[in-house]
Amino acid sequence: MLRASVTDRLQDTSDDVILLQVAQGNERAMELCITKYGPLVWSIAKRHVQDHSSIEDVVQETFTDLWKSARRYNPDIATESTFVGLLARRRAIDYARRESRRPKLEPLPETESFLEPALESSAALRCQNEDVRSALKELPEETRHIFSLHFDKGMTHPEIVEQTGLPLGTVKTRLRRGLIDLRNTLRRLDSGQPSIPTT
Amino acid sequence: MNEQEILDRFEELEAGRILGDLDSNEIKEWEKLSADPRCKSDLSLELAAAALESEFLGSEETGLSKDLLGKLQEDMAGFVVPEEPQESEDNVIRPANWQTILAAPKTGWAIAALFALLLIAQSFIDKGPQEPKGLTTAEVETTSAKESRDTLISKASDLVKSDFGGLENYGEMSGTVVWSDELQEGYMSLTNLPANNPGTNQYQLWIVDPTRDEKPVDGGVFDIPSGDGTTIIPIRNPLVITDPKAFVITLEQPGGVVVSKQEVVVALAKAS
């Protein structure tokens, strides 16, 4: 059976086909990409930087990065939205670091050096939104709460400490451990394995 | 620390790096461990963080301002691959034309419609940066093509072989095409195909591959020299072919075209 044409599929934004066309320099795909992922990139930028001008800078940098990096996108490794989110997050964190908006935290190592592992299938994590929601439900309540404060409210670690009364070390450990557990759960969901009952 | 403890510690530091909360001592520790061949970094934690952040932020509806959209358009322009000139309305391929042209008994309606639809789609989407590649008469006359074809036939484990059928004025021609997806290599063996004058027109091969979700792929422009015998033509596909359903030869202007006007469809081979 004849599958839909690229033009048709570009209109079907549920498929991960936009970046493959962006990689070929397709202008309409780039416009669709901005339309579809612009709000996500804006939201991620807004979480990491605060003033309007800086947010716009991050959005611009992210899309420029996306035009350059689209050919590296592998649909077997991540969904488009996750890939775009990853680039946006990197750009935003880099920008925040440059602007020294987080003086109490040490800077990240240069993220460019971490691009290469993107090509490795061992990193594959083709999680859909429902998978993330399922994985979140498997985390302990206290971890979900800290995740919400950090990822949703955009709180810094000191702000979470102030909000929760937990020691900084505990906040860091729960965030890190929570991220690792979430990744492991997503991998399990990705492979179709059943959930492990918690006691 | 034993090896498992080292790996666990590195993973924790990786998570901290991605979350942006490493302190100076931890950065040094991370740098030391990341140089350890046992500690292999991958993107999975960063992808998980991105997915998590996207999930929390995804419901926020934010429209980009007109000013920002304008800036993005300007930035984008530097990465756009210019489109080939659009065919005029008169030149747009219409299914009815193809049905007429491909009405010969040997042709399959499904393939004709498929090819026509894909060529229509071709006029609406970007053309790749590759231009059709021409073959000189000298190239097709070399015996190396035959040797290369024979080598392909002997070594390819996924060889596809189909017979060409000539259409309309080309009913006398015959030939075969062999193709390997794995090796991305193929050859046509053509007999009784009239010699062309390269200054007037050239033959062009099109490969129909619906799994690509793209237009028929240019398979190269070629010439047929005067004289009897069989000519071996290597397929020159600039794009990867994964599941060819048909091979179609058209006669085009010198140098070939990106969008065929299907004025002269010479032959068709359906892959079995």
CSV table of C-alpha atoms in Angstrom, one decimal:
chain,number,residue,atom,x,y,z
A,1,MET,CA,0.0,0.0,0.0
A,2,LEU,CA,1.3,3.4,-0.9
A,3,ARG,CA,2.3,5.4,2.1
A,4,ALA,CA,1.5,9.0,2.4
A,5,SER,CA,3.7,11.4,0.6
A,6,VAL,CA,6.3,13.5,2.4
A,7,THR,CA,4.1,16.5,2.0
A,8,ASP,CA,1.2,14.7,3.6
A,9,ARG,CA,3.3,13.4,6.3
A,10,LEU,CA,4.8,16.8,7.1
A,11,GLN,CA,1.2,17.9,7.8
A,12,ASP,CA,0.9,14.9,10.2
A,13,THR,CA,2.8,16.3,13.1
A,14,SER,CA,2.4,13.1,15.1
A,15,ASP,CA,5.1,11.5,13.1
A,16,ASP,CA,8.8,12.0,13.6
A,17,VAL,CA,9.5,13.1,10.0
A,18,ILE,CA,10.0,16.8,10.3
A,19,LEU,CA,13.6,16.7,11.3
A,20,LEU,CA,14.5,14.3,8.6
A,21,GLN,CA,13.2,16.9,6.1
A,22,VAL,CA,14.9,19.7,7.9
A,23,ALA,CA,18.2,17.9,7.5
A,24,GLN,CA,17.6,18.2,3.8
A,25,GLY,CA,17.1,21.9,3.9
A,26,ASN,CA,13.4,21.7,3.4
A,27,GLU,CA,12.1,25.2,4.1
A,28,ARG,CA,8.5,24.1,4.8
A,29,ALA,CA,9.7,21.5,7.2
A,30,MET,CA,11.7,24.2,9.0
A,31,GLU,CA,8.6,26.4,9.3
A,32,LEU,CA,6.6,23.4,10.6
A,33,CYS,CA,9.4,22.7,13.0
A,34,ILE,CA,9.2,26.2,14.4
A,35,THR,CA,5.4,26.0,14.6
A,36,LYS,CA,5.4,22.7,16.3
A,37,TYR,CA,8.3,23.0,18.6
A,38,GLY,CA,8.6,26.7,19.1
A,39,PRO,CA,6.3,26.7,22.2
A,40,LEU,CA,8.3,23.8,23.8
A,41,VAL,CA,11.6,25.5,23.1
A,42,TRP,CA,10.3,28.8,24.5
A,43,SER,CA,9.0,27.0,27.7
A,44,ILE,CA,12.3,25.3,28.3
A,45,ALA,CA,14.2,28.5,27.7
A,46,LYS,CA,11.9,30.4,30.0
A,47,ARG,CA,12.6,27.9,32.8
A,48,HIS,CA,16.3,28.4,32.6
A,49,VAL,CA,16.6,32.1,31.9
A,50,GLN,CA,14.3,34.9,33.0
A,51,ASP,CA,14.3,38.0,31.0
A,52,HIS,CA,12.4,38.2,27.8
A,53,SER,CA,15.4,39.1,25.6
A,54,SER,CA,17.4,36.2,27.0
A,55,ILE,CA,14.6,33.8,26.3
A,56,GLU,CA,14.4,34.9,22.7
A,57,ASP,CA,18.2,34.5,22.4
A,58,VAL,CA,18.0,30.9,23.6
A,59,VAL,CA,15.1,30.2,21.3
A,60,GLN,CA,17.2,31.6,18.4
A,61,GLU,CA,20.3,29.7,19.4
A,62,THR,CA,18.3,26.4,19.8
A,63,PHE,CA,16.7,26.6,16.3
A,64,THR,CA,20.1,27.5,14.7
A,65,ASP,CA,21.5,24.5,16.5
A,66,LEU,CA,18.6,22.4,15.3
A,67,TRP,CA,19.1,23.4,11.6
A,68,LYS,CA,22.8,22.4,12.0
A,69,SER,CA,22.1,19.2,14.0
A,70,ALA,CA,19.0,17.8,12.4
A,71,ARG,CA,21.0,15.4,10.3
A,72,ARG,CA,22.2,13.8,13.5
A,73,TYR,CA,18.7,13.0,14.6
A,74,ASN,CA,18.0,9.3,14.7
A,75,PRO,CA,14.3,8.4,15.2
A,76,ASP,CA,15.4,5.1,16.6
A,77,ILE,CA,17.1,6.8,19.5
A,78,ALA,CA,14.7,9.5,20.5
A,79,THR,CA,11.4,11.1,19.5
A,80,GLU,CA,11.6,14.4,17.8
A,81,SER,CA,10.2,16.3,20.7
A,82,THR,CA,12.8,14.7,23.1
A,83,PHE,CA,15.6,15.6,20.7
A,84,VAL,CA,14.4,19.1,20.4
A,85,GLY,CA,14.0,19.3,24.1
A,86,LEU,CA,17.5,18.1,24.6
A,87,LEU,CA,19.0,20.8,22.4
A,88,ALA,CA,16.8,23.5,23.9
A,89,ARG,CA,17.9,22.4,27.4
A,90,ARG,CA,21.5,22.4,26.5
A,91,ARG,CA,21.3,25.9,24.9
A,92,ALA,CA,19.3,27.2,27.8
A,93,ILE,CA,21.7,25.8,30.4
A,94,ASP,CA,24.7,27.1,28.5
A,95,TYR,CA,23.2,30.5,28.2
A,96,ALA,CA,22.4,30.6,31.9
A,97,ARG,CA,25.9,29.6,32.6
A,98,ARG,CA,27.3,32.3,30.4
A,99,GLU,CA,25.1,34.8,32.0
A,100,SER,CA,26.1,33.5,35.4
A,101,ARG,CA,22.6,33.3,36.5
A,102,ARG,CA,23.4,30.5,38.9
A,103,PRO,CA,26.5,31.7,40.7
A,104,LYS,CA,26.2,29.1,43.5
A,105,LEU,CA,26.4,26.2,41.1
A,106,GLU,CA,29.5,25.1,39.3
A,107,PRO,CA,29.4,25.4,35.5
A,108,LEU,CA,28.6,22.4,33.3
A,109,PRO,CA,31.4,21.0,31.3
A,110,GLU,CA,31.1,22.1,27.6
A,111,THR,CA,28.2,20.3,26.2
A,112,GLU,CA,29.5,20.1,22.7
A,113,SER,CA,31.8,17.3,23.8
A,114,PHE,CA,28.7,15.2,24.6
A,115,LEU,CA,27.3,15.3,21.1
A,116,GLU,CA,29.0,12.2,19.9
A,117,PRO,CA,27.2,9.7,22.1
A,118,ALA,CA,24.0,10.8,20.3
A,119,LEU,CA,25.0,8.5,17.5
A,120,GLU,CA,25.1,5.4,19.7
A,121,SER,CA,22.1,3.2,19.8
A,122,SER,CA,22.9,2.3,23.4
A,123,ALA,CA,21.5,5.7,24.4
A,124,ALA,CA,18.1,4.9,22.8
A,125,LEU,CA,15.2,6.2,24.8
A,126,ARG,CA,12.2,6.5,22.5
A,127,CYS,CA,9.9,7.5,25.2
A,128,GLN,CA,6.5,9.0,24.5
A,129,ASN,CA,4.7,11.4,26.8
A,130,GLU,CA,2.5,8.6,28.3
A,131,ASP,CA,5.6,6.6,29.0
A,132,VAL,CA,7.1,9.6,31.0
A,133,ARG,CA,3.8,9.9,32.9
A,134,SER,CA,3.8,6.2,33.7
A,135,ALA,CA,7.5,6.3,34.8
A,136,LEU,CA,6.8,9.3,37.0
A,137,LYS,CA,4.1,7.4,38.8
A,138,GLU,CA,6.5,4.7,39.7
A,139,LEU,CA,8.8,7.2,41.5
A,140,PRO,CA,8.4,7.7,45.3
A,141,GLU,CA,6.1,10.6,46.2
A,142,GLU,CA,8.9,12.7,47.7
A,143,THR,CA,10.9,12.4,44.5
A,144,ARG,CA,7.9,13.4,42.3
A,145,HIS,CA,7.4,16.4,44.6
A,146,ILE,CA,11.0,17.5,44.2
A,147,PHE,CA,10.8,16.9,40.4
A,148,SER,CA,7.7,19.1,40.2
A,149,LEU,CA,9.5,21.9,42.1
A,150,HIS,CA,12.6,21.6,39.9
A,151,PHE,CA,11.2,20.8,36.5
A,152,ASP,CA,7.7,22.4,36.7
A,153,LYS,CA,8.2,25.4,39.0
A,154,GLY,CA,11.8,25.9,37.9
A,155,MET,CA,13.1,26.2,41.4
A,156,THR,CA,16.8,26.1,42.0
A,157,HIS,CA,18.3,23.7,44.5
A,158,PRO,CA,18.5,26.4,47.3
A,159,GLU,CA,14.9,27.3,46.6
A,160,ILE,CA,13.9,23.7,47.0
A,161,VAL,CA,15.8,23.5,50.2
A,162,GLU,CA,14.0,26.6,51.5
A,163,GLN,CA,10.6,25.2,50.3
A,164,THR,CA,11.0,21.7,51.7
A,165,GLY,CA,13.3,22.1,54.6
A,166,LEU,CA,15.4,19.2,53.3
A,167,PRO,CA,19.2,19.4,53.4
A,168,LEU,CA,20.9,20.4,50.0
A,169,GLY,CA,22.6,17.0,49.8
A,170,THR,CA,19.3,15.2,50.1
A,171,VAL,CA,17.7,17.4,47.4
A,172,LYS,CA,20.6,16.7,45.1
A,173,THR,CA,20.6,13.0,45.8
A,174,ARG,CA,16.9,12.6,45.3
A,175,LEU,CA,17.0,14.5,42.0
A,176,ARG,CA,19.9,12.5,40.7
A,177,ARG,CA,18.6,9.2,41.9
A,178,GLY,CA,15.2,10.1,40.6
A,179,LEU,CA,16.5,10.9,37.2
A,180,ILE,CA,18.4,7.6,37.0
A,181,ASP,CA,15.4,5.6,38.2
A,182,LEU,CA,13.2,7.4,35.7
A,183,ARG,CA,15.6,6.6,32.9
A,184,ASN,CA,15.7,3.0,33.9
A,185,THR,CA,11.9,2.8,34.0
A,186,LEU,CA,11.7,4.4,30.6
A,187,ARG,CA,14.1,1.9,29.2
A,188,ARG,CA,12.0,-0.9,30.6
A,189,LEU,CA,8.9,0.6,29.1
A,190,ASP,CA,10.7,1.0,25.8
A,191,SER,CA,11.6,-2.6,25.8
A,192,GLY,CA,8.1,-3.7,26.7
A,193,GLN,CA,9.0,-5.4,29.9
A,194,PRO,CA,6.4,-5.5,32.7
A,195,SER,CA,6.7,-3.1,35.6
A,196,ILE,CA,8.4,-4.3,38.8
A,197,PRO,CA,6.0,-4.2,41.7
A,198,THR,CA,7.1,-1.9,44.5
A,199,THR,CA,6.7,-3.0,48.1
B,1,MET,CA,35.5,1.1,45.5
B,2,ASN,CA,34.8,-2.0,43.5
B,3,GLU,CA,33.9,-1.7,39.8
B,4,GLN,CA,30.1,-1.6,40.4
B,5,GLU,CA,30.5,1.1,43.0
B,6,ILE,CA,32.7,3.1,40.5
B,7,LEU,CA,30.0,2.7,37.8
B,8,ASP,CA,27.2,3.7,40.2
B,9,ARG,CA,29.2,6.8,41.3
B,10,PHE,CA,29.9,7.8,37.7
B,11,GLU,CA,26.2,7.5,36.9
B,12,GLU,CA,25.2,9.6,39.9
B,13,LEU,CA,27.7,12.3,38.8
B,14,GLU,CA,26.4,12.1,35.2
B,15,ALA,CA,23.0,12.8,36.6
B,16,GLY,CA,24.3,15.7,38.5
B,17,ARG,CA,26.1,17.0,35.5
B,18,ILE,CA,22.9,16.9,33.5
B,19,LEU,CA,20.9,18.5,36.3
B,20,GLY,CA,23.6,21.2,36.6
B,21,ASP,CA,24.3,20.6,40.3
B,22,LEU,CA,27.9,19.4,40.4
B,23,ASP,CA,30.1,21.2,42.8
B,24,SER,CA,33.8,21.8,42.1
B,25,ASN,CA,35.0,18.6,43.8
B,26,GLU,CA,32.4,16.6,42.0
B,27,ILE,CA,33.4,18.1,38.6
B,28,LYS,CA,37.0,17.0,39.3
B,29,GLU,CA,35.7,13.5,40.3
B,30,TRP,CA,33.5,13.3,37.2
B,31,GLU,CA,36.4,14.3,34.9
B,32,LYS,CA,38.6,11.6,36.5
B,33,LEU,CA,36.0,8.9,36.2
B,34,SER,CA,35.0,9.9,32.7
B,35,ALA,CA,38.5,9.2,31.6
B,36,ASP,CA,38.1,5.6,33.0
B,37,PRO,CA,37.3,3.3,30.1
B,38,ARG,CA,34.9,1.4,32.3
B,39,CYS,CA,32.8,4.5,32.7
B,40,LYS,CA,31.0,5.0,29.4
B,41,SER,CA,28.8,8.0,29.0
B,42,ASP,CA,25.7,7.9,26.9
B,43,LEU,CA,22.8,10.3,26.2
B,44,SER,CA,20.1,8.3,27.9
B,45,LEU,CA,20.1,10.3,31.1
B,46,GLU,CA,20.1,13.6,29.2
B,47,LEU,CA,17.3,12.3,27.0
B,48,ALA,CA,15.3,11.3,30.1
B,49,ALA,CA,15.9,14.8,31.6
B,50,ALA,CA,14.7,16.4,28.3
B,51,ALA,CA,11.7,14.2,28.2
B,52,LEU,CA,10.9,15.0,31.8
B,53,GLU,CA,11.2,18.7,31.3
B,54,SER,CA,9.1,18.5,28.1
B,55,GLU,CA,6.4,16.6,29.9
B,56,PHE,CA,6.2,19.2,32.7
B,57,LEU,CA,6.3,22.1,30.3
B,58,GLY,CA,4.5,20.6,27.4
B,59,SER,CA,1.1,21.9,28.3
B,60,GLU,CA,2.2,25.5,28.4
B,61,GLU,CA,0.8,27.2,25.3
B,62,THR,CA,3.2,29.9,24.2
B,63,GLY,CA,3.0,31.7,21.0
B,64,LEU,CA,6.3,33.1,19.6
B,65,SER,CA,6.1,36.8,18.9
B,66,LYS,CA,6.1,38.1,15.4
B,67,ASP,CA,9.5,39.7,15.9
B,68,LEU,CA,11.0,36.4,17.1
B,69,LEU,CA,9.4,34.5,14.3
B,70,GLY,CA,10.9,37.1,11.9
B,71,LYS,CA,14.4,36.5,13.4
B,72,LEU,CA,13.9,32.7,13.2
B,73,GLN,CA,13.0,33.0,9.5
B,74,GLU,CA,16.1,35.1,8.8
B,75,ASP,CA,18.3,32.6,10.6
B,76,MET,CA,16.6,29.7,8.8
B,77,ALA,CA,17.3,31.1,5.4
B,78,GLY,CA,20.9,30.3,5.7
B,79,PHE,CA,20.1,26.6,6.0
B,80,VAL,CA,17.5,26.2,3.3
B,81,VAL,CA,18.5,24.3,0.2
B,82,PRO,CA,17.1,26.3,-2.7
B,83,GLU,CA,14.2,24.6,-4.5
B,84,GLU,CA,14.5,23.8,-8.2
B,85,PRO,CA,12.3,26.0,-10.3
B,86,GLN,CA,8.7,24.8,-10.1
B,87,GLU,CA,7.2,23.3,-13.2
B,88,SER,CA,4.6,25.4,-14.8
B,89,GLU,CA,1.0,24.3,-14.6
B,90,ASP,CA,1.1,23.0,-18.1
B,91,ASN,CA,4.0,20.8,-17.2
B,92,VAL,CA,2.6,19.3,-14.0
B,93,ILE,CA,2.2,15.5,-14.5
B,94,ARG,CA,-1.3,14.4,-14.5
B,95,PRO,CA,-2.4,10.8,-13.8
B,96,ALA,CA,-4.5,10.7,-16.9
B,97,ASN,CA,-1.4,11.3,-19.1
B,98,TRP,CA,0.4,8.5,-17.4
B,99,GLN,CA,-2.6,6.1,-17.8
B,100,THR,CA,-2.6,6.8,-21.5
B,101,ILE,CA,1.1,6.4,-21.9
B,102,LEU,CA,1.4,3.3,-19.8
B,103,ALA,CA,-1.6,1.6,-21.2
B,104,ALA,CA,0.5,-1.0,-23.0
B,105,PRO,CA,-0.4,-4.6,-22.1
B,106,LYS,CA,2.9,-5.2,-20.3
B,107,THR,CA,2.4,-2.4,-17.9
B,108,GLY,CA,0.7,-2.6,-14.5
B,109,TRP,CA,-1.9,0.0,-13.7
B,110,ALA,CA,-0.9,0.1,-10.1
B,111,ILE,CA,2.7,0.8,-11.0
B,112,ALA,CA,1.7,3.5,-13.5
B,113,ALA,CA,-0.5,5.2,-11.0
B,114,LEU,CA,2.1,4.9,-8.3
B,115,PHE,CA,4.8,6.4,-10.5
B,116,ALA,CA,2.5,9.2,-11.6
B,117,LEU,CA,1.4,10.1,-8.0
B,118,LEU,CA,5.0,10.1,-6.9
B,119,LEU,CA,6.0,12.3,-9.7
B,120,ILE,CA,3.2,14.7,-8.8
B,121,ALA,CA,4.4,14.7,-5.2
B,122,GLN,CA,7.8,15.5,-6.5
B,123,SER,CA,6.7,18.9,-7.8
B,124,PHE,CA,5.5,19.9,-4.4
B,125,ILE,CA,8.4,18.9,-2.3
B,126,ASP,CA,12.0,19.9,-2.1
B,127,LYS,CA,14.5,18.5,-4.5
B,128,GLY,CA,17.7,17.1,-2.9
B,129,PRO,CA,20.9,18.9,-3.6
B,130,GLN,CA,21.9,16.2,-6.0
B,131,GLU,CA,21.6,16.8,-9.7
B,132,PRO,CA,21.1,14.0,-12.1
B,133,LYS,CA,24.4,12.5,-13.1
B,134,GLY,CA,25.1,11.9,-16.7
B,135,LEU,CA,27.0,9.0,-18.1
B,136,THR,CA,29.1,9.4,-21.1
B,137,THR,CA,28.9,7.0,-24.0
B,138,ALA,CA,32.4,5.9,-23.2
B,139,GLU,CA,31.4,4.9,-19.8
B,140,VAL,CA,28.6,2.7,-20.8
B,141,GLU,CA,30.7,1.1,-23.5
B,142,THR,CA,33.4,0.0,-21.2
B,143,THR,CA,33.6,-3.7,-20.4
B,144,SER,CA,34.1,-2.8,-16.7
B,145,ALA,CA,30.3,-2.3,-16.4
B,146,LYS,CA,29.7,-5.8,-17.5
B,147,GLU,CA,32.3,-7.1,-15.2
B,148,SER,CA,30.9,-5.0,-12.3
B,149,ARG,CA,27.4,-6.3,-13.1
B,150,ASP,CA,28.6,-9.9,-13.1
B,151,THR,CA,30.4,-9.3,-9.8
B,152,LEU,CA,27.3,-7.9,-8.3
B,153,ILE,CA,25.2,-10.9,-9.5
B,154,SER,CA,27.7,-13.3,-8.0
B,155,LYS,CA,28.1,-11.6,-4.6
B,156,ALA,CA,24.7,-10.0,-3.8
B,157,SER,CA,22.6,-12.0,-1.5
B,158,ASP,CA,19.5,-9.8,-2.0
B,159,LEU,CA,19.6,-9.4,-5.8
B,160,VAL,CA,16.4,-8.2,-7.4
B,161,LYS,CA,16.1,-9.0,-11.1
B,162,SER,CA,13.4,-7.7,-13.4
B,163,ASP,CA,12.7,-7.6,-17.1
B,164,PHE,CA,12.2,-4.4,-19.0
B,165,GLY,CA,9.3,-4.1,-21.4
B,166,GLY,CA,9.4,-1.5,-24.1
B,167,LEU,CA,6.4,0.8,-24.5
B,168,GLU,CA,4.8,2.2,-27.7
B,169,ASN,CA,7.6,3.0,-30.2
B,170,TYR,CA,10.1,1.1,-28.1
B,171,GLY,CA,8.3,-2.3,-28.2
B,172,GLU,CA,11.3,-4.0,-29.8
B,173,MET,CA,13.6,-3.2,-26.9
B,174,SER,CA,14.2,-5.7,-24.2
B,175,GLY,CA,16.4,-5.8,-21.1
B,176,THR,CA,16.9,-6.6,-17.5
B,177,VAL,CA,17.7,-4.7,-14.4
B,178,VAL,CA,19.5,-6.2,-11.4
B,179,TRP,CA,19.7,-4.3,-8.1
B,180,SER,CA,20.9,-4.9,-4.6
B,181,ASP,CA,19.5,-2.9,-1.7
B,182,GLU,CA,22.3,-4.0,0.5
B,183,LEU,CA,25.1,-2.9,-1.8
B,184,GLN,CA,23.1,0.0,-3.3
B,185,GLU,CA,24.3,-1.1,-6.7
B,186,GLY,CA,22.5,-2.0,-9.8
B,187,TYR,CA,22.8,-2.4,-13.6
B,188,MET,CA,20.6,-2.3,-16.6
B,189,SER,CA,21.2,-4.5,-19.6
B,190,LEU,CA,19.4,-3.0,-22.6
B,191,THR,CA,19.0,-4.5,-26.1
B,192,ASN,CA,17.5,-2.9,-29.2
B,193,LEU,CA,17.1,0.5,-27.5
B,194,PRO,CA,17.6,3.1,-30.3
B,195,ALA,CA,20.8,5.1,-30.1
B,196,ASN,CA,20.2,8.7,-29.0
B,197,ASN,CA,21.9,11.9,-29.9
B,198,PRO,CA,23.2,13.3,-26.6
B,199,GLY,CA,23.0,16.8,-28.0
B,200,THR,CA,19.2,16.4,-28.5
B,201,ASN,CA,18.0,14.1,-25.8
B,202,GLN,CA,19.2,11.5,-23.3
B,203,TYR,CA,17.6,8.5,-21.6
B,204,GLN,CA,17.0,8.8,-17.9
B,205,LEU,CA,16.2,6.1,-15.4
B,206,TRP,CA,13.7,6.6,-12.5
B,207,ILE,CA,13.4,4.2,-9.6
B,208,VAL,CA,10.1,4.0,-7.8
B,209,ASP,CA,10.6,3.3,-4.1
B,210,PRO,CA,7.5,4.1,-2.1
B,211,THR,CA,9.2,3.2,1.2
B,212,ARG,CA,11.3,6.3,0.9
B,213,ASP,CA,8.2,8.4,1.1
B,214,GLU,CA,9.7,10.5,-1.6
B,215,LYS,CA,9.4,11.0,-5.3
B,216,PRO,CA,10.8,8.5,-7.8
B,217,VAL,CA,14.5,8.6,-7.4
B,218,ASP,CA,16.7,9.7,-10.3
B,219,GLY,CA,18.7,6.7,-11.4
B,220,GLY,CA,21.0,8.5,-13.8
B,221,VAL,CA,21.1,9.9,-17.3
B,222,PHE,CA,22.6,7.7,-20.0
B,223,ASP,CA,23.2,7.3,-23.7
B,224,ILE,CA,22.8,4.4,-26.0
B,225,PRO,CA,25.6,4.3,-28.6
B,226,SER,CA,24.8,3.3,-32.2
B,227,GLY,CA,25.4,-0.2,-33.3
B,228,ASP,CA,24.0,-3.6,-32.4
B,229,GLY,CA,24.4,-5.4,-29.2
B,230,THR,CA,23.6,-5.0,-25.6
B,231,THR,CA,24.5,-2.0,-23.5
B,232,ILE,CA,25.2,-2.3,-19.8
B,233,ILE,CA,24.3,0.8,-17.8
B,234,PRO,CA,25.2,1.2,-14.2
B,235,ILE,CA,22.5,2.7,-12.1
B,236,ARG,CA,23.6,6.0,-10.5
B,237,ASN,CA,21.2,6.7,-7.6
B,238,PRO,CA,22.2,9.8,-5.6
B,239,LEU,CA,19.7,8.7,-2.9
B,240,VAL,CA,19.5,5.5,-1.0
B,241,ILE,CA,17.1,3.0,-2.4
B,242,THR,CA,15.5,0.5,0.1
B,243,ASP,CA,12.7,-1.3,-1.7
B,244,PRO,CA,12.4,-0.6,-5.4
B,245,LYS,CA,9.1,-1.4,-6.9
B,246,ALA,CA,9.7,-0.4,-10.5
B,247,PHE,CA,12.3,1.0,-12.8
B,248,VAL,CA,11.2,3.4,-15.5
B,249,ILE,CA,13.2,4.7,-18.4
B,250,THR,CA,12.1,8.0,-20.0
B,251,LEU,CA,13.6,10.1,-22.8
B,252,GLU,CA,14.5,13.6,-21.6
B,253,GLN,CA,16.4,16.7,-22.5
B,254,PRO,CA,20.2,16.6,-22.5
B,255,GLY,CA,21.4,16.4,-18.9
B,256,GLY,CA,18.1,14.9,-17.7
B,257,VAL,CA,15.4,16.6,-15.6
B,258,VAL,CA,14.4,16.7,-12.0
B,259,VAL,CA,10.7,16.5,-12.8
B,260,SER,CA,9.8,14.4,-15.8
B,261,LYS,CA,7.2,15.7,-18.2
B,262,GLN,CA,6.6,12.0,-19.1
B,263,GLU,CA,6.5,12.9,-22.8
B,264,VAL,CA,8.4,9.8,-23.8
B,265,VAL,CA,8.2,6.8,-21.5
B,266,VAL,CA,10.4,4.2,-23.0
B,267,ALA,CA,10.3,1.2,-20.8
B,268,LEU,CA,9.2,-0.2,-17.5
B,269,ALA,CA,10.4,-3.0,-15.3
B,270,LYS,CA,8.3,-4.1,-12.3
B,271,ALA,CA,10.2,-5.6,-9.4
B,272,SER,CA,8.7,-8.9,-8.4
